[in-house]
XYZ file of C-alpha atoms in Angstrom:
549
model
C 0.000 0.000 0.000
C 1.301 3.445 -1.141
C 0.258 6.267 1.195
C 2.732 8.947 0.341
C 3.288 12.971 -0.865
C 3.134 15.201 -4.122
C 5.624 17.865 -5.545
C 3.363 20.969 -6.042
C 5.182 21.679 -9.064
C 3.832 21.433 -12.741
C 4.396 17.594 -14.033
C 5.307 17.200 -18.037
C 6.946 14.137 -19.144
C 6.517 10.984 -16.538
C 10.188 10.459 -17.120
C 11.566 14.060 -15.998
C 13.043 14.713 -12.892
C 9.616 16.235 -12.172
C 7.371 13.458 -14.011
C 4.581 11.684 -11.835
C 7.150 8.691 -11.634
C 9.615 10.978 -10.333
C 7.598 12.505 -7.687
C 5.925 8.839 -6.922
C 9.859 7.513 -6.003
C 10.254 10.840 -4.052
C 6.959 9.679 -1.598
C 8.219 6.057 -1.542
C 11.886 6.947 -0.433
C 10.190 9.056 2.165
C 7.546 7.179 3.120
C 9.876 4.544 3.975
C 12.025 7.297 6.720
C 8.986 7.775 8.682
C 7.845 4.133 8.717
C 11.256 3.511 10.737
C 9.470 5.300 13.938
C 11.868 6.611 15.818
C 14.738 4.808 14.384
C 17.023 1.667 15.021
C 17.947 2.626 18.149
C 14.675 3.059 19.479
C 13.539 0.036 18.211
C 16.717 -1.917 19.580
C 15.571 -0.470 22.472
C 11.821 -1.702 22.673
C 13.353 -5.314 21.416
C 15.688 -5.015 24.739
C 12.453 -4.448 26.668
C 11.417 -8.008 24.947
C 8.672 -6.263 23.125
C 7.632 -6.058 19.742
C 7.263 -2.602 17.733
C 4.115 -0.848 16.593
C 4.336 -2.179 13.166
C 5.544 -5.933 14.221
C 2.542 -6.278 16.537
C -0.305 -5.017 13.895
C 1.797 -8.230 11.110
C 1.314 -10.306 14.053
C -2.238 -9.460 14.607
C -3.625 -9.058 10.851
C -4.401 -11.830 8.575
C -1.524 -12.080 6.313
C -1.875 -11.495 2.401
C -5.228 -9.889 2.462
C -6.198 -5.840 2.188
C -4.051 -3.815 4.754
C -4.285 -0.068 4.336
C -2.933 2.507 6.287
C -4.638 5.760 7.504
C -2.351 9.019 8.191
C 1.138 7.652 7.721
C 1.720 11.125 6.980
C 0.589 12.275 10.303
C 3.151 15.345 11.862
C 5.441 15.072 9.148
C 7.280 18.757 9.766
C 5.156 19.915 12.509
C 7.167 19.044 15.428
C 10.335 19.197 14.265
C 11.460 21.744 16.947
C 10.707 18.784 19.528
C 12.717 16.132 17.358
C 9.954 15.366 15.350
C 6.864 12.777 15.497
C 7.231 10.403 12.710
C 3.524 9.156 12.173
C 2.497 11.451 15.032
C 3.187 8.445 17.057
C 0.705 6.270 16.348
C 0.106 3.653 13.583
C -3.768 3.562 12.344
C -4.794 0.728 10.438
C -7.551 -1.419 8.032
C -7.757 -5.114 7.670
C -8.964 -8.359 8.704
C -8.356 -10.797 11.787
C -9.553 -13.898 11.279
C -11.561 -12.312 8.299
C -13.156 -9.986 10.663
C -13.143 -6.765 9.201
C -11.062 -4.414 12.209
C -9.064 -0.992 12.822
C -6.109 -1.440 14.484
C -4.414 1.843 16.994
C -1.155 1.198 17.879
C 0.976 3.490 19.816
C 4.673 3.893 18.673
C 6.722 3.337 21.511
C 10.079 3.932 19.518
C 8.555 7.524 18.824
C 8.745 9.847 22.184
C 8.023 6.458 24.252
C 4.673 6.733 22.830
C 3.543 10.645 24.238
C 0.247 11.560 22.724
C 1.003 14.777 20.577
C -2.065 16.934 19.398
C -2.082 15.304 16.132
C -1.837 12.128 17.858
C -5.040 13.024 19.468
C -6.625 13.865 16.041
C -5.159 10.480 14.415
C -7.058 8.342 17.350
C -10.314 10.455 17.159
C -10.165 9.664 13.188
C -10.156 5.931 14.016
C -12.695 6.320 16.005
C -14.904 8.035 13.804
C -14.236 5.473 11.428
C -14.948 3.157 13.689
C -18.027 4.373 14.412
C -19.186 5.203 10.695
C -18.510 1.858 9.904
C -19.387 -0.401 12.587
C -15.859 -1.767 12.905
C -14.244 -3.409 15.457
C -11.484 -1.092 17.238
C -8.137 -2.939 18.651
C -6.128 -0.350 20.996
C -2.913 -2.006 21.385
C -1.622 0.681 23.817
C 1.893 1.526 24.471
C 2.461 4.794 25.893
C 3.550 7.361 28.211
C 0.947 9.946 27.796
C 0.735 13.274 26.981
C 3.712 15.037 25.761
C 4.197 17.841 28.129
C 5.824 20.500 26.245
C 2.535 20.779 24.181
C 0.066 19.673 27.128
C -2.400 22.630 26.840
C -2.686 21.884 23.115
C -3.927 17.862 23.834
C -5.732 18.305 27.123
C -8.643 20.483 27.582
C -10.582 21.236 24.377
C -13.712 19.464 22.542
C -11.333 17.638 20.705
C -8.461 17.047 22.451
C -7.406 13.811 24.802
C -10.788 13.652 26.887
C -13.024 13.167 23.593
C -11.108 9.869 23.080
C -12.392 8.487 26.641
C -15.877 9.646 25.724
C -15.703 8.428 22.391
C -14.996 4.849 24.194
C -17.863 4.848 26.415
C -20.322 5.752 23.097
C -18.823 3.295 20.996
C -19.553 0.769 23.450
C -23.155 1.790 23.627
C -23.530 1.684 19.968
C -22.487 -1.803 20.401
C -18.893 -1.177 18.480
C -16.562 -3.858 19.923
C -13.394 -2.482 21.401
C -10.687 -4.674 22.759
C -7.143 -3.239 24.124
C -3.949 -4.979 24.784
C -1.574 -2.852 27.372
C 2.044 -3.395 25.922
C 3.721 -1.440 27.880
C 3.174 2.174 29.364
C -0.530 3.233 30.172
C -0.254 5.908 32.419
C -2.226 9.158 33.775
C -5.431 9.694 32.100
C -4.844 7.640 29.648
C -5.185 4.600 31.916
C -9.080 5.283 30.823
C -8.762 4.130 27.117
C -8.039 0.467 27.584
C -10.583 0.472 30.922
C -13.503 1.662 28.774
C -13.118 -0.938 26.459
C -15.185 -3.923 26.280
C -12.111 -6.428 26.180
C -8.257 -5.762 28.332
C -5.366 -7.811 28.050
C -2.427 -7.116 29.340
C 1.513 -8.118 29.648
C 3.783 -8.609 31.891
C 6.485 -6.032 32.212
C 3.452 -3.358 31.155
C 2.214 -0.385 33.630
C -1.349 0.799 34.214
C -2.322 3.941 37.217
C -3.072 7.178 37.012
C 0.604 8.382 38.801
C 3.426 6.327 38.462
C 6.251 5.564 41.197
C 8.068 8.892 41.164
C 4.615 10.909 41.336
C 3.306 8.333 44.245
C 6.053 9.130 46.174
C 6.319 13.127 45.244
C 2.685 12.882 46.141
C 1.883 11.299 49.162
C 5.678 9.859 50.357
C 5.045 6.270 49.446
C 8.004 4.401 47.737
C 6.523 1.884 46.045
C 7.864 -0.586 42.778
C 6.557 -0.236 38.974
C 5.029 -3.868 39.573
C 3.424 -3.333 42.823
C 1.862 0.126 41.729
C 0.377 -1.286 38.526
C 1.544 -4.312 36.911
C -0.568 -6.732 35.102
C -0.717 -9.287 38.322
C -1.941 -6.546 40.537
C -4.921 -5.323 37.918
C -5.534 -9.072 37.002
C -5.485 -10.649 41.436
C -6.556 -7.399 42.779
C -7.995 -4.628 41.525
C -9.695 -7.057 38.722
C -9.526 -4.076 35.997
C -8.010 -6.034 33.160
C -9.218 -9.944 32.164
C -6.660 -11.166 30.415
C -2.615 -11.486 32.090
C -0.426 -12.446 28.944
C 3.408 -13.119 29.708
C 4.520 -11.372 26.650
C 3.327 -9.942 23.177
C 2.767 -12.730 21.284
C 1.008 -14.514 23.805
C -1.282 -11.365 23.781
C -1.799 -10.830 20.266
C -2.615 -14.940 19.692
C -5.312 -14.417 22.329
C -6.669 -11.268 20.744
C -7.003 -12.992 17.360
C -9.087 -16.026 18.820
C -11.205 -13.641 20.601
C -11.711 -11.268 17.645
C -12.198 -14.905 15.406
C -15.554 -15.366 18.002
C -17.034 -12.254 16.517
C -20.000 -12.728 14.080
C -18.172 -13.500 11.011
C -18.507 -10.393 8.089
C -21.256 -11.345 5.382
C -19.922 -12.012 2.211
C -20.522 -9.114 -0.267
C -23.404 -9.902 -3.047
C -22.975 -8.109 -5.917
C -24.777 -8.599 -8.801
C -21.764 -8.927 -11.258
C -18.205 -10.937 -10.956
C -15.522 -8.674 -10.785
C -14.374 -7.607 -14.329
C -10.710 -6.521 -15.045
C -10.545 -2.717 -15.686
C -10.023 -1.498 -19.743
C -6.764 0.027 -18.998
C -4.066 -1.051 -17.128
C -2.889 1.002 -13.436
C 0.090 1.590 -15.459
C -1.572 3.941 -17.000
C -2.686 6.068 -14.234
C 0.845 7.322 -14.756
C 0.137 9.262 -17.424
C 1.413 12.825 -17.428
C -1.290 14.487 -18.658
C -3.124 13.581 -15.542
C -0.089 15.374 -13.118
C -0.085 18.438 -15.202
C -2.459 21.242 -13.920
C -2.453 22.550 -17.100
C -3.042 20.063 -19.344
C -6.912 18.647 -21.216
C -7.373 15.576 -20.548
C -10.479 12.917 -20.527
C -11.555 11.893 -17.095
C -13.207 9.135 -19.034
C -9.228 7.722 -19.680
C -8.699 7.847 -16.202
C -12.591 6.063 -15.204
C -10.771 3.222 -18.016
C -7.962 1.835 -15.499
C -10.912 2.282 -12.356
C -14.426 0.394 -13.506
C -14.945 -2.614 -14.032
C -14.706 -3.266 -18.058
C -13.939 0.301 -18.028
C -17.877 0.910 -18.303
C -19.624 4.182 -17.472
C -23.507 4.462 -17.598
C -23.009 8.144 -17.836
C -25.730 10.118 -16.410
C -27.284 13.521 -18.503
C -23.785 13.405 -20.418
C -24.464 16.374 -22.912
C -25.418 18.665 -20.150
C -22.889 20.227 -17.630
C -20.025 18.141 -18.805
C -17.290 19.718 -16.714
C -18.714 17.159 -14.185
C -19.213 13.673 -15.437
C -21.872 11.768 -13.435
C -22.637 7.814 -13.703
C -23.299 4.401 -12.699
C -20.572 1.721 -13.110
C -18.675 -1.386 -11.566
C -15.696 -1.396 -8.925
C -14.655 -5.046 -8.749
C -18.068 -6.489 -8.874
C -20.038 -3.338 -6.296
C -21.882 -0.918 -8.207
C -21.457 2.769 -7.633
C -22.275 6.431 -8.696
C -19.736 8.415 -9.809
C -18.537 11.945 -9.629
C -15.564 13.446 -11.632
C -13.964 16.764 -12.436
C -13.605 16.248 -16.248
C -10.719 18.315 -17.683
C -11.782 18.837 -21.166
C -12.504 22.490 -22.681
C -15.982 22.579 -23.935
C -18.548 25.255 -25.686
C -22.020 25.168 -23.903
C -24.439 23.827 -26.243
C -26.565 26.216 -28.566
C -22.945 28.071 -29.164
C -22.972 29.321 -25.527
C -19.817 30.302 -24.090
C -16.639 28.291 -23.513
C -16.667 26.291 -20.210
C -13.305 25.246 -18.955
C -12.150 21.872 -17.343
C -11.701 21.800 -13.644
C -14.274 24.678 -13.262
C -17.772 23.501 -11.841
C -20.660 25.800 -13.704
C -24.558 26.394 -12.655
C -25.251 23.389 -15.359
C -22.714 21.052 -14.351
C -23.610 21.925 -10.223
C -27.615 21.199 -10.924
C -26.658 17.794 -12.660
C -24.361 16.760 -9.766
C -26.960 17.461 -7.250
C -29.739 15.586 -8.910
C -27.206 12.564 -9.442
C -26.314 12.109 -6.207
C -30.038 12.654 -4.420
C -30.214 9.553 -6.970
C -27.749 7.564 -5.538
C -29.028 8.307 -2.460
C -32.035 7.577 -3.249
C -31.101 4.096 -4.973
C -28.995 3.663 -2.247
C -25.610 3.326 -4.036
C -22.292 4.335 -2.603
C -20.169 6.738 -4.739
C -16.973 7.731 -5.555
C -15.893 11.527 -6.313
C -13.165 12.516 -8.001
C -11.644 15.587 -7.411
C -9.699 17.780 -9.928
C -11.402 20.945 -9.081
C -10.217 24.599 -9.154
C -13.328 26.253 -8.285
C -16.848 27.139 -9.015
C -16.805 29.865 -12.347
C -17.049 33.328 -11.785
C -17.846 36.623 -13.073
C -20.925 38.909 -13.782
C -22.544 36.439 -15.911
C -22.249 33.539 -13.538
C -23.177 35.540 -10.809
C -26.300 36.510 -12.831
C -26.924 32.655 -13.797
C -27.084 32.097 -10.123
C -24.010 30.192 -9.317
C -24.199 30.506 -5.494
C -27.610 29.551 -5.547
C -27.078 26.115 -7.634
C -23.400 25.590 -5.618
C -25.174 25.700 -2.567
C -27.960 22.889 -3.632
C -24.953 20.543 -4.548
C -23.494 21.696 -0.987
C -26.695 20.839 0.430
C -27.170 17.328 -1.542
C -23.408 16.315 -0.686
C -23.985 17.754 2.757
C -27.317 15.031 3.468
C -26.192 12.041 1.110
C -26.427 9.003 3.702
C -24.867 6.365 1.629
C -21.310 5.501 1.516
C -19.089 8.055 -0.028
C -15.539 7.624 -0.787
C -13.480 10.863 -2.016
C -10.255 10.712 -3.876
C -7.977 14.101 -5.077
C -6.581 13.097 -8.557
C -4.914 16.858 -9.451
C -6.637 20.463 -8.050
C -8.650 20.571 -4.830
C -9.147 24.183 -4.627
C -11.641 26.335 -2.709
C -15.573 25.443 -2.946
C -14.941 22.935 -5.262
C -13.145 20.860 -2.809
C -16.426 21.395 -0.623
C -18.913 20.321 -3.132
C -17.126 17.671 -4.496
C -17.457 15.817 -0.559
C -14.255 17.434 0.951
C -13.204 16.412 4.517
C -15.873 18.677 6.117
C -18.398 16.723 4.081
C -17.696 13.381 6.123
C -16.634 11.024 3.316
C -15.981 7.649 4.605
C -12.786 8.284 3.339
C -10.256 10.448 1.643
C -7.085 9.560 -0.340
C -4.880 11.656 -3.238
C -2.288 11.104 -5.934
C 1.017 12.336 -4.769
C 0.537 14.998 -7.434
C -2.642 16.155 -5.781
C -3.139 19.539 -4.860
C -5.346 21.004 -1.853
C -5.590 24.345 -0.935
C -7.816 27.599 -1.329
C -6.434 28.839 -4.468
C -3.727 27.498 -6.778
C 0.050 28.640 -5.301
C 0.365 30.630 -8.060
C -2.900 33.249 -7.703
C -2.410 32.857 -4.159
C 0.862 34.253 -4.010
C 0.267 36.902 -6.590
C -2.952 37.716 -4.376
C -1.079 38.064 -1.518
C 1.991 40.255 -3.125
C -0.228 42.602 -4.612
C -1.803 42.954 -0.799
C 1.699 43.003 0.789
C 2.461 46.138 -2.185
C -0.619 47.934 -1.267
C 0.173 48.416 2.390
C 3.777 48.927 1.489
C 2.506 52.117 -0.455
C -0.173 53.150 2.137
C 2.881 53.561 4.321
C 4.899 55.597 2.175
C 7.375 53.249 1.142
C 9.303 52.978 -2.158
C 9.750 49.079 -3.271
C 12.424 48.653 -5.850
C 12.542 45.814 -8.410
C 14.908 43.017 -6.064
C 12.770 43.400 -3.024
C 9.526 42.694 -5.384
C 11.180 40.026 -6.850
C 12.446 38.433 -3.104
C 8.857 38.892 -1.878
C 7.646 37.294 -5.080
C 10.231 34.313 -4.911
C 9.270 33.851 -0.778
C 5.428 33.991 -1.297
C 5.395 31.403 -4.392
C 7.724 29.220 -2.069
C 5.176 29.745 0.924
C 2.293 28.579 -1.097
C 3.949 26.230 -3.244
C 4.862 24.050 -0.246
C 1.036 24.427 1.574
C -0.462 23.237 -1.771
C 1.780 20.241 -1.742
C -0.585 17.282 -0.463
C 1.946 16.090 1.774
C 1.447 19.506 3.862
C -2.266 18.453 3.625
C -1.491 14.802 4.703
C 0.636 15.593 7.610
C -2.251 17.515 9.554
C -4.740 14.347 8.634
C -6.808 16.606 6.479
C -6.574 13.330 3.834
C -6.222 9.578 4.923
C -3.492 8.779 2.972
C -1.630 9.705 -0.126
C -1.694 6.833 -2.851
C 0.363 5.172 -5.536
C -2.088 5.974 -8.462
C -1.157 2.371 -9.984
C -2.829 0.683 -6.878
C -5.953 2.940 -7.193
C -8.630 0.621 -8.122
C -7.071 -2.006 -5.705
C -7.115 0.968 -2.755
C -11.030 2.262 -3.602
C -11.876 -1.510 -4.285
C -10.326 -1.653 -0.489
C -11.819 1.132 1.012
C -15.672 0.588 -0.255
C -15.224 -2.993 0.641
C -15.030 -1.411 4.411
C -17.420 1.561 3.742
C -20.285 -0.809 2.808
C -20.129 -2.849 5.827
C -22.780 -0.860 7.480
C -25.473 -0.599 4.661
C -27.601 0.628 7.937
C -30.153 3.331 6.557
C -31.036 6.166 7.083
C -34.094 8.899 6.620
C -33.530 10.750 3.299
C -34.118 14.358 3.780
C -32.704 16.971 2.358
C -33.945 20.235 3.958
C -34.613 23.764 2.068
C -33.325 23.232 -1.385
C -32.570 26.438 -3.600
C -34.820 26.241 -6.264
C-alpha cells in the first residue's frame, strides 16, 4: 500500500526529474524514513524491553496477504520538528482483517517519544474512532504509551477535541455496540489509563504499567516508595484490583489471544454483488500518465474512469449537459457505484454558448451533480468523487446565472447524502470545489490523493500573486518605495510559501486526507476502502432540507 506525498510543481513528461514517476519515487523513499518510527535505536531499544514494535505487533495481529491499508502515515510530518519530530504522530492507524473480521487497528509507537500523545496524535485516534463508528468496525487499541507530551500539554488536554473526547468516544462506541478490545504493551499511564478500561475487552503483559501516577509521582505525592510492579503491573490489575481480564506473559502470547477472541465475533457477510468482478479497460500503469499530473493540461476523465471500472464501463448520467462534471453508474470489482468526476476537457455550452473550462464547476454542471447524487441516495448506491477541481466559475454572468444559488444545492445534496461516499484528489482541490465535491468537512468515509494532488484555497500561483499585490498595497499606504529586487524576493518567498502548503503532503501531515496513494494501486485501494465503507449498509431517513430552487 502506497500512502505517500506530491511535488506541487507542474508535471510534463513521466520520465523528468519532475514526471509523476519521479515525484511517486520521491513519496516512496520518504515514506519509507517515517515508517522507521523513531529509528534503530529506538527500536533496539523496545526489542531489549522483549517487546515487539508498533508495526511488528499489527503483522502479528492481521491476517496475512489480504487488504491492509494505512490511515495518516503522513501524520506530523514537519510539525514538530522543533521537539525532534513525530514520525507518524506516534501512532500507527490501520484497516484489515483478523480472522476475516473486518477491524481498525491503533497502535501506539513506543520507539517515537516512548509513545507521548502529541495533538495530532489526538486527532489520528479520534479519526479511528470516527471510522470506527461510521462503519461499525471493530477497534483494537494495542496501547503503548507514556501519555501526553508535556511540552505541548495545553494543546492535547482540555478542548472538545483534544485527549478527553477519546475516553468519551470509548464509552459511546460501546453503547452503539462497536466492539473495542485493548492490549496494554507497555506504558498506560495518567489519564490515559481510561482508554483500555472503557473498552469492552483488556489484556495485558507482563512487564506493562497501568495507574493514574506512576512511582516517582506516588512518592512526590503522598511519600510512598513503592515498585513499577506493585503500583500497577498486570498481576496486581488481574489478582486485585480485577480491571483487566486477560494477564499475557509477553506480546505474542497477547496478540494470539486477541485474534481467537476477535475470530468469536459474528463472522462479516460475504458481499453480493450482482456482477463478478471484471478486469478494468486500462491497465494502473496507465494512471501514470502525465497528462493527468499536469495542472495545465486537457485531458479525458473518461481515460482515467478506463484503469478504475470494471470493463472500463460508465452508464453516464445527462452526459451532454454540464459536462465539466461527469456523473454515472458503473462497476468497482463487482459493487456498483455512482460516480462523480472533475472532467478536464474544454468545452462550448451547447446552442454556441460560451466556452466552459475543465476543472471549473458551472450552474449546469452543479444542478446535474446534485440531482445525481439525491439519486444515488435515493437508490442507495455508494459513490466515488473525483476531485480535480479549481473552483466554481465566476464573473458577472455567472453571478447573474445564479451560481451561489445552484453551488449551494450541490453543498446541500453532498452535505445530506447518507450512503457511503468515498473521495479521492486526482490533481486540483481548490476552494468550494473541494467542498462540493465531498471534501473532509463533508464526512466522506474516506479520503485519499495522488502524490501529485493539490489542496488548498487557491492554486500557489494566484495565491501568491494575491497576496503580493496585498503586501504592495500596504507597502505604499505607508509611504514606502519598493524597488525591483525586493519585489522580486517577496515574489520568490510567497510562491515558495504557497507552493509548499499546496503540496498534499502539507495536507497529509495535519490528517486533512487519509493517505496519499500510488495511483497504480488505485482501483485495488477504492476496491479496499468501499469494501469497508459498505459494511454498514444501515439506513437512514432521506431528507434533504430547504433546497434552492
Amino acid at each position: 500500500m502506497v500512502a505517500s506525498p506530491v511535488n506541487s510543481a507542474a508535471h510534463v513528461d513521466s520520465n523528468s526529474a519532475s514526471g509523476p514517476r519521479a515525484v511517486l519515487a520521491e513519496i516512496l523513499r520518504e515514506e519509507h524514513v517515517i515508517e522507521q518510527g523513531g529509528g534503530a535505536d529506538a527500536v533496539a531499544r523496545q526489542h531489549a524491553k522483549h517487546r515487539m514494535t508498533a508495526r511488528e505487533r499489527i503483522d502479528a495481529l492481521l491476517d496475512p496477504g489480504g487488504f491492509r491499508f494505512e490511515l495518516g502515515l503522513w501524520a506530523g510530518r514537519g510539525v514538530y520538528d522543533e521537539w525532534g519530530g513525530a514520525p507518524a504522530a506516534g501512532v500507527i492507524v490501520t484497516l484489515g482483517r483478523v480472522a476475516g473480521r473486518r477491524v481498525i487497528v491503533v497502535a501506539n509507537d513506543a520507539t517515537v517519544k516512548a509513545g507521548a500523545c502529541f495533538p495530532l496524535t489526538i486527532k489520528k485516534i479520534l479519526r479511528a474512532q470516527a471510522i470506527a463508528a461510521e462503519n461499525r468496525l471493530p477497534i483494537v487499541y494495542l496501547v503503548d504509551s507514556s501519555g501526553v507530551f508535556l511540552p505541548l500539554q495545553d494543546e492535547v488536554f482540555p478542548d472538545a477535541d483534544d485527549f478527553g473526547r477519546i475516553f468519551r468516544n470509548n464509552a459511546v462506541l460501546s453503547a452503539q455496540g462497536v466492539p473495542q478490545y485493548a492490549a496494554i504493551m507497555g506504558n498506560c499511564v495518567a489519564g490515559g489509563a481510561y482508554l483500555p478500561v472503557l473498552c469492552d475487552t483488556v489484556l495485558m503483559t507482563e512487564g506493562s504499567g497501568l495507574y493514574l501516577a506512576g512511582p516517582a509521582l506516588v512518592k512526590a505525592a503522598i511519600g510512598q516508595e513503592i515498585s513499577h510492579d506493585e503500583l500497577g503491573g498486570a498481576r496486581v490489575h488481574a489478582a486485585l484490583s480485577g480491571t483487566i481480564d486477560y494477564r499475557e506473559p509477553d506480546d505474542a502470547s497477547c496478540l494470539a489471544r486477541l485474534r481467537r477472541l476477535l475470530a468469536l465475533l459474528p463472522a462479516d457477510l460475504a458481499r453480493e454483488h450482482d456482477a463478478a468482478p471484471e478486469p478494468a479497460a486500462r491497465g494502473p500503469e496507465s494512471l501514470l500518465n502525465p497528462a493527468f499530473a499536469d495542472p495545465s493540461a486537457q485531458f479525458d476523465v473518461h481515460d482515467l474512469l478506463a484503469a478504475i471500472l470494471d470493463g472500463g464501463r460508465l452508464d453516464e448520467y445527462k452526459a451532454e449537459f454540464g459536462r465539466t462534471l461527469v456523473c454515472g453508474f458503473g462497476r468497482l470489482k463487482g459493487l456498483g457505484i455512482g460516480v462523480v468526476a472533475s472532467q478536464r476537457l474544454r468545452f462550448r455550452a451547447e446552442g454556441n454558448g460560451p466556452m466552459q473550462f475543465g476543472g471549473v464547476v458551472y450552474g449546469d454542471s452543479a444542478d446535474k451533480a446534485a440531482r445525481f447524487v439525491l439519486e444515488c441516495n435515493q437508490s442507495r448506491l455508494p459513490i466515488l468523487f473525483i476531485q480535480d477541481v479549481v473552483g466554481f466559475d465566476v464573473g458577472r454572468d455567472a453571478e447573474r446565472s445564479g451560481i451561489i444559488r445552484k453551488g449551494a444545492k450541490l453543498v446541500s445534496a453532498v452535505s445530506n447524502c447518507t450512503t457511503p461516499r468515498i473521495t479521492l484528489i486526482t490533481g486540483n482541490s481548490f476552494g468550494a470545489g473541494h467542498y462540493a465535491l465531498c471534501g473532509r468537512a463533508f464526512d466522506p468515509r474516506f479520503l485519499v490523493a495522488w502524490p501529485t494532488a493539490r489542496y488548498a484555497v487557491m492554486g500557489a500561483r494566484q495565491a501568491a500573486r494575491t497576496m503580493l499585490d496585498v503586501n504592495i498595497a500596504a507597502l505604499k499606504r505607508q509611504g514606502r518605495p519598493i524597488d525591483e529586487a525586493e519585489l522580486a524576493a517577496m515574489a520568490a518567498a510567497l510562491t515558495k510559501r504557497y507552493d509548499e502548503e499546496t503540496d498534499i503532503r502539507h495536507a497529509a501531515a495535519r490528517l486533512w486526507v487519509d493517505a496519499i496513494i500510488d495511483p497504480r494501486r488505485t482501483r485495488d485501494v477504492l476496491a479496499g476502502l468501499f469494501d469497508f465503507a459498505t459494511s454498514n449498509r444501515a439506513t437512514s431517513p432521506i431528507t434533504t432540507g430547504v433546497f434552492q430552487v
